[in-house]
Amino acid sequence: MSELVPGGNLPLPGGTLTIRVAGPFDVSALITDDTGRVRGDADFVFYNQPSAPGARLTGETLTVDPLGLRPGATRLTVAVSPADPGTPLGHLPAPTLLVTGTGGRTLARFTPPRPQRETVLLLAELYHKETGWKVRALGQGYADGLAGVARDFGVDVIEEASAPGPRSGRGAAPRSAPPRERDQPPRARAVPTSTPTHDSDGFLALVNSIRATAGSPPVSLNRRLTTAARAHATAMAAQGRLASEGTDGLSVHQRVTAGGYAYLTIGEHLVSGPRTPAEFVDYCLSDPRTRQTLCEPACVETGFGHAPDPRSGTVFWTALWARPFSPLGLRQTAAEVIALTNAERATAGLPPLSPDPHLTAAAQAHSADMVARAFYAHTSPDGGEPWHRAAAAGSALRSIGENIACGQRSAAEVVRGWMDSPGHRANILKPGFTRIGVGFVGGGAAGTYWTQLFGG
C-alpha cells in the first residue's frame, strides 16, 4: 500500500475500485473531462444523487468502474464535507481516504493536512493518463460548501429560499437533485435529522416514561437510527435468528454509520419473540444489563424496528440508543479518558500525563484506520507500528506505548477495562511516560474503537 502526500500519484490496476472515507463525513464525486468541467448535473454524485454511470455512492463508500464512466470522462474528483452541515472540517478528525482494488487489497491511503475553516475538501482525483488510470492526492479546501465546489466544476445550483424554523441543510443543491432529509428544499422548511418518525406503536412514550422513573432524560426518535434498526430487524428475520451481522456482512453499527449517523456512544437491543412494543420493553427491563442500556443517561436519541420471520412468524426486534457525534463531545470524551488515567496514576503515586497534540493526532488516526480497514491490532495491515504512527504525526518522543480497545461505550468503561488487563495497566502506570494522546471513533463491527498513545 502507498501512503500518498499532497500531489503524489499512483498507477491503478484495472477493474472496479472502492474509495472509502470513514468518520462523520459526507462523500461526493464529480465526473469531468480534461477541462475539469462537468457535462451536466448528472455528473455530480452525492447523497441526493448517489449514482452515475460507473460510479455509485453507498454511505461512506464510493465504488468506481473507470471504464464504465460516461463517454468522454477522464477524471473523477472525490470530495468530503462534514455530515453535520455547517461544521468546519477543522473541528473534526482529519479525513483518511482509502483506495481498494479488486479482491479487497488496499492500494493507497491519503490523510491530508488538517483543514481549518474549510467546509469541503477535495481529497483526491482518479484520472486517465495515456493507457491507464492513476490516483492523485489533492487536499484542496473550500470555505463555501458543496455549492462552491459545484460551481467551480460547472454544476448548476439553486440557492435555497429563506424559510422560518431551524436550518439543517446546505445553502445550495444541484438543480436535478431531489430533497434529502437533512436538506432544506427550495421554499420548504428544514427537517432536522432528529425529527421524530411517527410513533404509531407507542414505543417512545413507553420508553420515556421508564427513563423518567430512572432519572434519565427523554430520548427522541431519529430517522437514521430508525432506518438502521428496521433494516437490521429485517435482516435477522430473513436469517431466522438473532445476529449482530446480516447475510450482507453489515453489523448493526455499520448500518448506522452507513446511513450517515455519526455517534459518540451507542447501545443496542437485539431481541426475538415479543409480539408488541410493551412486551419488548418488558424483556429489556428483565435484566440489569439490558435495563441499563434502555435507561442510559448519555443516550438522547433512539431508533426502533421490528420484522416477522415469514416462515415461523417469530418477530425480531432492534432498538438503538445513541448520543450523536459532536466535536465538543469528542474533546470531552478524550479529556475524560485522560482524567481517569491520571487518577489511576495518582493512586499509584505517579505524576499526571500531559495531553500531547502529536500523540492525539496519531491515536485518532489509528482509531479511524481500524474502523476504515476493519482490523483491530497495534500493527496496521501495512505493517505500521505505534512508534511509526507517532513519528509520522510529528512526535519526537523516544519511548512510545499504546493501548487499544473496542466495544466499550464510555470513557469510564474503557479505562476500567484497561486497568483490569496487566499489559494495558503497565502502560498506564509506566513511570517513564509523561505525555498522552487519546483517539476515539464510533463505527465498525465492534461499534467503538479506542486508542491511548503514550510517550516519554
CSV table of C-alpha atoms in Angstrom, one decimal:
chain,number,residue,atom,x,y,z
A,1,MET,CA,0.0,0.0,0.0
A,2,SER,CA,1.2,3.5,-0.8
A,3,GLU,CA,0.9,6.4,1.6
A,4,LEU,CA,0.2,9.5,-0.6
A,5,VAL,CA,1.2,13.1,0.1
A,6,PRO,CA,-0.5,16.1,-1.5
A,7,GLY,CA,0.3,16.0,-5.2
A,8,GLY,CA,1.5,12.4,-5.0
A,9,ASN,CA,0.1,9.9,-7.6
A,10,LEU,CA,-0.1,6.2,-8.1
A,11,PRO,CA,-0.9,4.0,-11.1
A,12,LEU,CA,-4.1,1.9,-10.6
A,13,PRO,CA,-4.8,-1.6,-11.7
A,14,GLY,CA,-7.7,-2.4,-13.9
A,15,GLY,CA,-11.1,-3.3,-12.5
A,16,THR,CA,-13.5,-1.8,-10.0
A,17,LEU,CA,-12.1,0.5,-7.3
A,18,THR,CA,-13.6,1.2,-3.8
A,19,ILE,CA,-13.0,4.6,-2.3
A,20,ARG,CA,-13.9,5.0,1.4
A,21,VAL,CA,-13.7,7.9,3.9
A,22,ALA,CA,-14.8,6.7,7.3
A,23,GLY,CA,-16.0,9.1,10.0
A,24,PRO,CA,-18.5,11.9,10.3
A,25,PHE,CA,-18.2,12.9,6.7
A,26,ASP,CA,-20.3,13.0,3.5
A,27,VAL,CA,-18.6,11.8,0.4
A,28,SER,CA,-19.3,13.1,-3.1
A,29,ALA,CA,-17.7,12.9,-6.5
A,30,LEU,CA,-17.6,15.0,-9.7
A,31,ILE,CA,-17.1,13.4,-13.1
A,32,THR,CA,-15.4,15.6,-15.7
A,33,ASP,CA,-13.3,15.6,-18.9
A,34,ASP,CA,-9.8,17.1,-19.1
A,35,THR,CA,-11.2,20.6,-18.9
A,36,GLY,CA,-12.3,19.9,-15.4
A,37,ARG,CA,-16.0,20.8,-16.2
A,38,VAL,CA,-19.0,18.5,-15.9
A,39,ARG,CA,-21.3,18.0,-18.8
A,40,GLY,CA,-24.4,18.4,-16.6
A,41,ASP,CA,-25.9,17.9,-13.1
A,42,ALA,CA,-25.8,14.1,-13.6
A,43,ASP,CA,-22.0,14.2,-13.3
A,44,PHE,CA,-22.3,15.2,-9.6
A,45,VAL,CA,-22.6,12.1,-7.4
A,46,PHE,CA,-23.6,12.9,-3.8
A,47,TYR,CA,-26.1,12.0,-1.1
A,48,ASN,CA,-29.2,13.2,-3.1
A,49,GLN,CA,-28.0,11.7,-6.3
A,50,PRO,CA,-26.0,8.6,-5.4
A,51,SER,CA,-25.2,7.0,-8.8
A,52,ALA,CA,-24.0,7.8,-12.2
A,53,PRO,CA,-22.6,5.5,-15.0
A,54,GLY,CA,-19.5,3.9,-13.5
A,55,ALA,CA,-19.9,5.4,-10.0
A,56,ARG,CA,-22.2,4.5,-7.0
A,57,LEU,CA,-22.2,6.0,-3.6
A,58,THR,CA,-23.3,3.9,-0.6
A,59,GLY,CA,-22.9,5.7,2.7
A,60,GLU,CA,-19.2,6.4,3.2
A,61,THR,CA,-18.1,4.2,0.2
A,62,LEU,CA,-17.8,5.2,-3.4
A,63,THR,CA,-17.5,2.3,-5.9
A,64,VAL,CA,-15.9,3.3,-9.3
A,65,ASP,CA,-15.5,1.4,-12.5
A,66,PRO,CA,-13.3,3.8,-14.5
A,67,LEU,CA,-14.1,2.0,-17.8
A,68,GLY,CA,-17.9,2.3,-17.0
A,69,LEU,CA,-17.8,6.1,-16.7
A,70,ARG,CA,-19.8,8.1,-19.2
A,71,PRO,CA,-18.2,8.7,-22.7
A,72,GLY,CA,-15.5,11.4,-22.6
A,73,ALA,CA,-14.9,11.2,-18.8
A,74,THR,CA,-11.3,11.3,-17.9
A,75,ARG,CA,-11.4,12.4,-14.3
A,76,LEU,CA,-13.3,11.7,-11.1
A,77,THR,CA,-12.7,14.0,-8.2
A,78,VAL,CA,-13.6,12.9,-4.6
A,79,ALA,CA,-14.7,15.5,-2.1
A,80,VAL,CA,-15.7,15.3,1.6
A,81,SER,CA,-17.8,17.6,3.7
A,82,PRO,CA,-19.0,17.3,7.4
A,83,ALA,CA,-22.0,15.1,7.9
A,84,ASP,CA,-23.2,17.8,10.3
A,85,PRO,CA,-23.9,20.7,8.0
A,86,GLY,CA,-22.1,23.9,8.8
A,87,THR,CA,-19.4,22.3,10.9
A,88,PRO,CA,-15.9,23.3,9.8
A,89,LEU,CA,-13.7,20.4,8.9
A,90,GLY,CA,-11.1,21.7,11.4
A,91,HIS,CA,-13.4,20.7,14.2
A,92,LEU,CA,-13.4,17.0,13.0
A,93,PRO,CA,-10.7,14.4,12.8
A,94,ALA,CA,-8.7,14.6,9.7
A,95,PRO,CA,-10.4,12.5,6.9
A,96,THR,CA,-8.5,9.5,5.6
A,97,LEU,CA,-9.1,8.2,2.1
A,98,LEU,CA,-8.6,4.6,1.3
A,99,VAL,CA,-8.5,3.2,-2.2
A,100,THR,CA,-9.1,-0.5,-2.5
A,101,GLY,CA,-8.8,-2.7,-5.6
A,102,THR,CA,-10.4,-5.9,-6.8
A,103,GLY,CA,-10.1,-8.6,-4.1
A,104,GLY,CA,-10.0,-6.1,-1.3
A,105,ARG,CA,-6.4,-5.2,-1.5
A,106,THR,CA,-5.7,-1.7,-0.2
A,107,LEU,CA,-3.8,0.3,-2.8
A,108,ALA,CA,-3.4,3.8,-1.4
A,109,ARG,CA,-4.1,5.9,1.7
A,110,PHE,CA,-4.1,9.6,2.0
A,111,THR,CA,-4.6,11.8,5.1
A,112,PRO,CA,-4.4,15.5,4.2
A,113,PRO,CA,-3.1,18.2,6.5
A,114,ARG,CA,-5.8,19.1,8.9
A,115,PRO,CA,-8.1,21.8,7.4
A,116,GLN,CA,-9.1,24.9,9.3
A,117,ARG,CA,-12.3,26.8,8.4
A,118,GLU,CA,-13.0,24.9,5.2
A,119,THR,CA,-16.3,23.1,4.9
A,120,VAL,CA,-15.4,20.9,1.9
A,121,LEU,CA,-12.2,19.3,1.0
A,122,LEU,CA,-11.2,17.9,-2.4
A,123,LEU,CA,-9.3,14.7,-1.3
A,124,ALA,CA,-8.2,13.0,-4.5
A,125,GLU,CA,-8.8,12.5,-8.2
A,126,LEU,CA,-8.8,9.5,-10.4
A,127,TYR,CA,-7.5,10.5,-13.8
A,128,HIS,CA,-6.8,8.8,-17.1
A,129,LYS,CA,-3.1,9.0,-18.2
A,130,GLU,CA,-2.0,7.5,-21.6
A,131,THR,CA,-3.0,3.8,-21.3
A,132,GLY,CA,-4.2,3.6,-17.7
A,133,TRP,CA,-5.8,5.3,-14.7
A,134,LYS,CA,-4.0,6.9,-11.7
A,135,VAL,CA,-5.0,8.4,-8.4
A,136,ARG,CA,-3.6,11.8,-7.3
A,137,ALA,CA,-3.8,13.1,-3.7
A,138,LEU,CA,-5.2,16.7,-3.6
A,139,GLY,CA,-6.2,18.2,-0.2
A,140,GLN,CA,-7.7,21.4,-1.6
A,141,GLY,CA,-10.3,23.1,0.7
A,142,TYR,CA,-13.4,25.2,0.1
A,143,ALA,CA,-15.0,27.5,2.7
A,144,ASP,CA,-18.3,27.9,0.9
A,145,GLY,CA,-19.5,24.3,0.9
A,146,LEU,CA,-20.6,22.0,-1.9
A,147,ALA,CA,-22.1,24.9,-3.7
A,148,GLY,CA,-18.7,26.4,-4.2
A,149,VAL,CA,-17.2,23.2,-5.4
A,150,ALA,CA,-20.2,22.6,-7.7
A,151,ARG,CA,-19.9,26.0,-9.3
A,152,ASP,CA,-16.2,25.6,-9.9
A,153,PHE,CA,-16.9,22.3,-11.7
A,154,GLY,CA,-19.7,23.8,-13.8
A,155,VAL,CA,-22.7,22.3,-11.9
A,156,ASP,CA,-25.8,24.5,-12.0
A,157,VAL,CA,-27.0,25.2,-8.4
A,158,ILE,CA,-30.2,26.7,-7.0
A,159,GLU,CA,-29.9,28.9,-3.9
A,160,GLU,CA,-32.4,27.9,-1.3
A,161,ALA,CA,-35.1,30.3,-0.2
A,162,SER,CA,-35.3,31.5,3.3
A,163,ALA,CA,-37.9,29.9,5.5
A,164,PRO,CA,-38.8,30.0,9.2
A,165,GLY,CA,-37.7,27.3,11.5
A,166,PRO,CA,-34.3,25.7,12.1
A,167,ARG,CA,-31.9,25.3,9.2
A,168,SER,CA,-30.2,22.0,9.0
A,169,GLY,CA,-29.0,21.8,5.4
A,170,ARG,CA,-26.6,23.4,3.0
A,171,GLY,CA,-27.2,26.6,1.1
A,172,ALA,CA,-27.4,25.1,-2.4
A,173,ALA,CA,-28.1,21.9,-4.3
A,174,PRO,CA,-27.6,20.7,-7.9
A,175,ARG,CA,-30.7,21.6,-9.9
A,176,SER,CA,-31.5,18.0,-10.6
A,177,ALA,CA,-31.3,16.8,-7.0
A,178,PRO,CA,-34.4,15.8,-5.1
A,179,PRO,CA,-34.5,16.9,-1.4
A,180,ARG,CA,-32.8,14.8,1.3
A,181,GLU,CA,-34.0,14.5,4.8
A,182,ARG,CA,-31.5,16.9,6.4
A,183,ASP,CA,-31.5,19.4,3.5
A,184,GLN,CA,-33.9,22.3,3.1
A,185,PRO,CA,-35.5,22.1,-0.3
A,186,PRO,CA,-36.4,25.4,-2.1
A,187,ARG,CA,-39.3,27.2,-0.3
A,188,ALA,CA,-39.7,24.4,2.3
A,189,ARG,CA,-39.0,24.2,5.9
A,190,ALA,CA,-35.9,22.4,7.0
A,191,VAL,CA,-36.3,18.9,8.7
A,192,PRO,CA,-33.6,18.2,11.3
A,193,THR,CA,-32.2,14.7,11.4
A,194,SER,CA,-33.6,14.2,14.8
A,195,THR,CA,-37.2,15.0,13.8
A,196,PRO,CA,-39.3,12.1,15.2
A,197,THR,CA,-40.7,9.5,13.0
A,198,HIS,CA,-44.4,8.6,13.6
A,199,ASP,CA,-44.5,6.7,16.9
A,200,SER,CA,-47.5,4.6,15.9
A,201,ASP,CA,-46.6,1.8,18.2
A,202,GLY,CA,-46.4,4.0,21.3
A,203,PHE,CA,-42.8,2.9,21.8
A,204,LEU,CA,-41.4,6.3,22.5
A,205,ALA,CA,-43.9,7.3,25.2
A,206,LEU,CA,-43.4,3.9,26.9
A,207,VAL,CA,-39.6,4.2,26.9
A,208,ASN,CA,-39.5,7.8,28.1
A,209,SER,CA,-41.9,7.0,31.0
A,210,ILE,CA,-39.5,4.4,32.2
A,211,ARG,CA,-36.4,6.6,31.7
A,212,ALA,CA,-38.1,9.4,33.7
A,213,THR,CA,-38.7,7.0,36.6
A,214,ALA,CA,-35.0,6.1,36.4
A,215,GLY,CA,-34.0,9.8,36.4
A,216,SER,CA,-32.7,9.7,32.8
A,217,PRO,CA,-33.5,12.4,30.2
A,218,PRO,CA,-36.0,11.5,27.4
A,219,VAL,CA,-34.9,10.3,24.0
A,220,SER,CA,-36.2,11.4,20.7
A,221,LEU,CA,-36.7,9.2,17.6
A,222,ASN,CA,-34.1,9.7,15.0
A,223,ARG,CA,-34.8,8.8,11.3
A,224,ARG,CA,-31.4,7.4,10.5
A,225,LEU,CA,-31.3,5.3,13.7
A,226,THR,CA,-34.9,4.1,12.9
A,227,THR,CA,-33.9,3.2,9.3
A,228,ALA,CA,-30.9,1.2,10.6
A,229,ALA,CA,-32.9,-0.5,13.2
A,230,ARG,CA,-35.6,-1.6,10.8
A,231,ALA,CA,-33.0,-2.8,8.3
A,232,HIS,CA,-31.3,-4.9,10.9
A,233,ALA,CA,-34.5,-6.4,12.3
A,234,THR,CA,-35.5,-7.3,8.7
A,235,ALA,CA,-32.0,-8.9,8.2
A,236,MET,CA,-32.4,-11.0,11.3
A,237,ALA,CA,-35.9,-12.1,10.3
A,238,ALA,CA,-34.6,-13.2,6.9
A,239,GLN,CA,-32.0,-15.3,8.7
A,240,GLY,CA,-34.4,-16.6,11.2
A,241,ARG,CA,-32.0,-15.9,14.1
A,242,LEU,CA,-30.6,-13.2,16.3
A,243,ALA,CA,-27.3,-11.9,14.9
A,244,SER,CA,-25.2,-8.8,15.2
A,245,GLU,CA,-24.4,-9.1,11.5
A,246,GLY,CA,-26.6,-9.8,8.5
A,247,THR,CA,-26.0,-12.0,5.5
A,248,ASP,CA,-24.9,-8.8,3.7
A,249,GLY,CA,-21.9,-8.7,6.0
A,250,LEU,CA,-23.1,-5.5,7.8
A,251,SER,CA,-23.1,-5.3,11.5
A,252,VAL,CA,-25.8,-3.2,13.2
A,253,HIS,CA,-23.2,-0.5,13.9
A,254,GLN,CA,-22.1,-0.4,10.3
A,255,ARG,CA,-25.8,0.0,9.2
A,256,VAL,CA,-25.9,3.1,11.5
A,257,THR,CA,-22.8,4.8,10.1
A,258,ALA,CA,-23.5,3.8,6.5
A,259,GLY,CA,-26.8,5.6,6.9
A,260,GLY,CA,-25.0,8.8,7.8
A,261,TYR,CA,-25.3,8.8,11.6
A,262,ALA,CA,-22.1,9.5,13.5
A,263,TYR,CA,-22.2,8.8,17.2
A,264,LEU,CA,-20.2,9.3,20.4
A,265,THR,CA,-21.9,6.4,22.2
A,266,ILE,CA,-24.3,3.7,21.1
A,267,GLY,CA,-26.2,0.8,22.7
A,268,GLU,CA,-28.5,-1.8,21.1
A,269,HIS,CA,-31.1,-4.4,21.9
A,270,LEU,CA,-31.5,-7.4,19.6
A,271,VAL,CA,-34.4,-9.5,20.7
A,272,SER,CA,-36.7,-12.1,19.3
A,273,GLY,CA,-40.1,-13.3,20.5
A,274,PRO,CA,-42.1,-10.3,21.9
A,275,ARG,CA,-45.2,-9.5,20.0
A,276,THR,CA,-45.8,-5.9,21.0
A,277,PRO,CA,-43.6,-2.9,21.9
A,278,ALA,CA,-44.8,-3.3,25.5
A,279,GLU,CA,-43.6,-7.0,25.6
A,280,PHE,CA,-40.3,-5.9,24.0
A,281,VAL,CA,-39.7,-3.2,26.7
A,282,ASP,CA,-40.7,-5.7,29.4
A,283,TYR,CA,-38.0,-8.0,28.2
A,284,CYS,CA,-35.4,-5.2,28.2
A,285,LEU,CA,-36.3,-4.4,31.8
A,286,SER,CA,-36.0,-8.1,32.9
A,287,ASP,CA,-32.2,-8.0,33.2
A,288,PRO,CA,-30.0,-5.4,34.9
A,289,ARG,CA,-27.7,-5.0,31.9
A,290,THR,CA,-30.4,-4.6,29.3
A,291,ARG,CA,-32.2,-2.2,31.7
A,292,GLN,CA,-29.1,-0.1,31.9
A,293,THR,CA,-28.9,0.2,28.1
A,294,LEU,CA,-32.5,1.3,27.9
A,295,CYS,CA,-32.1,3.9,30.7
A,296,GLU,CA,-28.5,5.0,29.8
A,297,PRO,CA,-28.4,8.7,30.6
A,298,ALA,CA,-25.8,9.6,28.0
A,299,CYS,CA,-28.1,8.5,25.1
A,300,VAL,CA,-30.5,11.1,23.8
A,301,GLU,CA,-31.8,9.6,20.5
A,302,THR,CA,-33.3,6.2,19.6
A,303,GLY,CA,-34.4,4.1,16.6
A,304,PHE,CA,-36.7,1.2,16.7
A,305,GLY,CA,-37.7,-1.5,14.2
A,306,HIS,CA,-39.2,-5.0,14.1
A,307,ALA,CA,-39.9,-7.6,11.4
A,308,PRO,CA,-41.5,-11.1,11.4
A,309,ASP,CA,-39.8,-14.2,10.1
A,310,PRO,CA,-42.1,-15.2,7.2
A,311,ARG,CA,-41.5,-18.9,7.9
A,312,SER,CA,-42.1,-19.1,11.7
A,313,GLY,CA,-43.9,-15.9,12.4
A,314,THR,CA,-41.3,-15.0,15.1
A,315,VAL,CA,-40.9,-11.3,15.5
A,316,PHE,CA,-37.3,-9.9,15.5
A,317,TRP,CA,-36.7,-6.5,17.2
A,318,THR,CA,-33.9,-4.0,17.1
A,319,ALA,CA,-33.6,-0.9,19.3
A,320,LEU,CA,-30.7,1.6,19.1
A,321,TRP,CA,-29.8,4.2,21.7
A,322,ALA,CA,-27.2,6.8,20.9
A,323,ARG,CA,-25.7,10.2,21.5
A,324,PRO,CA,-24.7,11.9,18.2
A,325,PHE,CA,-21.2,12.9,17.4
A,326,SER,CA,-20.0,16.5,18.0
A,327,PRO,CA,-16.5,17.9,18.0
A,328,LEU,CA,-17.1,19.1,21.6
A,329,GLY,CA,-18.2,15.7,22.6
A,330,LEU,CA,-15.1,14.1,21.1
A,331,ARG,CA,-12.9,16.5,23.0
A,332,GLN,CA,-14.8,15.9,26.3
A,333,THR,CA,-14.6,12.1,25.8
A,334,ALA,CA,-10.8,12.3,25.3
A,335,ALA,CA,-10.4,14.6,28.2
A,336,GLU,CA,-12.4,12.2,30.4
A,337,VAL,CA,-10.1,9.3,29.4
A,338,ILE,CA,-7.1,11.3,30.3
A,339,ALA,CA,-8.5,12.4,33.6
A,340,LEU,CA,-9.4,8.9,34.6
A,341,THR,CA,-6.0,7.7,33.5
A,342,ASN,CA,-4.3,10.3,35.6
A,343,ALA,CA,-6.5,9.4,38.6
A,344,GLU,CA,-5.1,5.9,38.4
A,345,ARG,CA,-1.6,7.2,38.2
A,346,ALA,CA,-2.2,9.5,41.2
A,347,THR,CA,-3.4,6.5,43.2
A,348,ALA,CA,-0.1,4.8,42.3
A,349,GLY,CA,1.9,7.8,43.3
A,350,LEU,CA,2.8,8.8,39.8
A,351,PRO,CA,2.7,12.3,38.2
A,352,PRO,CA,0.0,13.0,35.6
A,353,LEU,CA,0.4,12.7,31.9
A,354,SER,CA,0.1,15.8,29.8
A,355,PRO,CA,-2.0,15.9,26.6
A,356,ASP,CA,0.2,15.9,23.5
A,357,PRO,CA,-1.2,17.1,20.1
A,358,HIS,CA,1.1,14.8,18.1
A,359,LEU,CA,0.1,11.7,20.1
A,360,THR,CA,-3.5,12.8,19.9
A,361,ALA,CA,-3.4,13.0,16.1
A,362,ALA,CA,-1.7,9.6,15.8
A,363,ALA,CA,-4.2,8.0,18.2
A,364,GLN,CA,-7.2,9.4,16.5
A,365,ALA,CA,-5.9,8.3,13.1
A,366,HIS,CA,-5.3,4.8,14.3
A,367,SER,CA,-8.9,4.5,15.7
A,368,ALA,CA,-10.2,5.8,12.4
A,369,ASP,CA,-8.0,3.4,10.5
A,370,MET,CA,-9.2,0.4,12.5
A,371,VAL,CA,-12.8,1.3,11.5
A,372,ALA,CA,-12.0,2.1,7.9
A,373,ARG,CA,-9.9,-1.0,7.2
A,374,ALA,CA,-11.9,-3.4,9.5
A,375,PHE,CA,-9.0,-4.6,11.7
A,376,TYR,CA,-8.2,-4.5,15.4
A,377,ALA,CA,-4.5,-4.6,16.2
A,378,HIS,CA,-1.5,-2.5,17.2
A,379,THR,CA,0.2,-3.4,13.9
A,380,SER,CA,-1.8,-2.0,10.9
A,381,PRO,CA,-2.3,-4.1,7.7
A,382,ASP,CA,0.6,-2.4,6.0
A,383,GLY,CA,3.0,-3.1,9.0
A,384,GLY,CA,2.8,0.3,10.7
A,385,GLU,CA,3.6,0.2,14.5
A,386,PRO,CA,2.6,2.8,17.2
A,387,TRP,CA,6.1,4.4,17.1
A,388,HIS,CA,5.8,4.8,13.3
A,389,ARG,CA,2.4,6.5,13.7
A,390,ALA,CA,3.7,8.8,16.4
A,391,ALA,CA,6.7,9.9,14.3
A,392,ALA,CA,4.6,10.4,11.2
A,393,ALA,CA,2.3,12.7,13.3
A,394,GLY,CA,5.4,14.8,14.2
A,395,SER,CA,6.3,13.4,17.6
A,396,ALA,CA,10.0,13.4,18.6
A,397,LEU,CA,9.4,11.3,21.8
A,398,ARG,CA,11.7,8.3,22.0
A,399,SER,CA,9.6,6.0,24.2
A,400,ILE,CA,6.2,5.0,22.8
A,401,GLY,CA,3.4,2.7,24.2
A,402,GLU,CA,-0.1,2.1,23.0
A,403,ASN,CA,-3.4,0.7,24.4
A,404,ILE,CA,-6.3,-0.1,22.2
A,405,ALA,CA,-9.9,-1.3,22.9
A,406,CYS,CA,-13.1,-1.8,21.1
A,407,GLY,CA,-16.8,-2.0,22.0
A,408,GLN,CA,-16.7,0.0,25.3
A,409,ARG,CA,-19.5,2.6,25.5
A,410,SER,CA,-17.8,5.2,27.8
A,411,ALA,CA,-14.5,6.6,29.0
A,412,ALA,CA,-15.1,5.1,32.4
A,413,GLU,CA,-15.7,1.6,30.9
A,414,VAL,CA,-12.7,1.7,28.6
A,415,VAL,CA,-10.3,2.9,31.3
A,416,ARG,CA,-11.6,0.3,33.8
A,417,GLY,CA,-11.1,-2.4,31.2
A,418,TRP,CA,-7.5,-1.3,30.6
A,419,MET,CA,-6.8,-1.3,34.3
A,420,ASP,CA,-8.1,-4.8,34.6
A,421,SER,CA,-5.6,-6.0,32.0
A,422,PRO,CA,-2.0,-6.4,33.2
A,423,GLY,CA,-0.4,-5.3,30.0
A,424,HIS,CA,-2.6,-2.2,29.5
A,425,ARG,CA,-2.3,-1.4,33.2
A,426,ALA,CA,1.5,-1.4,32.9
A,427,ASN,CA,1.4,1.2,30.1
A,428,ILE,CA,-1.0,3.5,32.2
A,429,LEU,CA,1.3,3.2,35.2
A,430,LYS,CA,4.7,3.3,33.5
A,431,PRO,CA,6.8,5.9,35.3
A,432,GLY,CA,8.8,6.8,32.2
A,433,PHE,CA,5.7,8.1,30.2
A,434,THR,CA,5.0,11.8,30.5
A,435,ARG,CA,2.7,12.5,27.6
A,436,ILE,CA,-0.6,11.0,26.2
A,437,GLY,CA,-2.9,11.2,23.3
A,438,VAL,CA,-6.4,9.7,23.0
A,439,GLY,CA,-8.3,8.7,19.9
A,440,PHE,CA,-11.9,7.5,19.6
A,441,VAL,CA,-14.1,6.6,16.6
A,442,GLY,CA,-17.6,5.2,16.5
A,443,GLY,CA,-18.3,2.6,13.8
A,444,GLY,CA,-17.1,-0.7,12.5
A,445,ALA,CA,-18.2,-4.2,13.6
A,446,ALA,CA,-17.5,-3.5,17.3
A,447,GLY,CA,-19.2,-0.1,17.4
A,448,THR,CA,-16.4,1.9,19.1
A,449,TYR,CA,-12.6,1.9,18.7
A,450,TRP,CA,-10.3,3.5,21.3
A,451,THR,CA,-6.6,4.3,21.3
A,452,GLN,CA,-4.3,5.5,24.0
A,453,LEU,CA,-0.8,6.6,22.8
A,454,PHE,CA,1.8,7.2,25.5
A,455,GLY,CA,5.2,8.9,25.1
A,456,GLY,CA,8.2,9.8,27.2
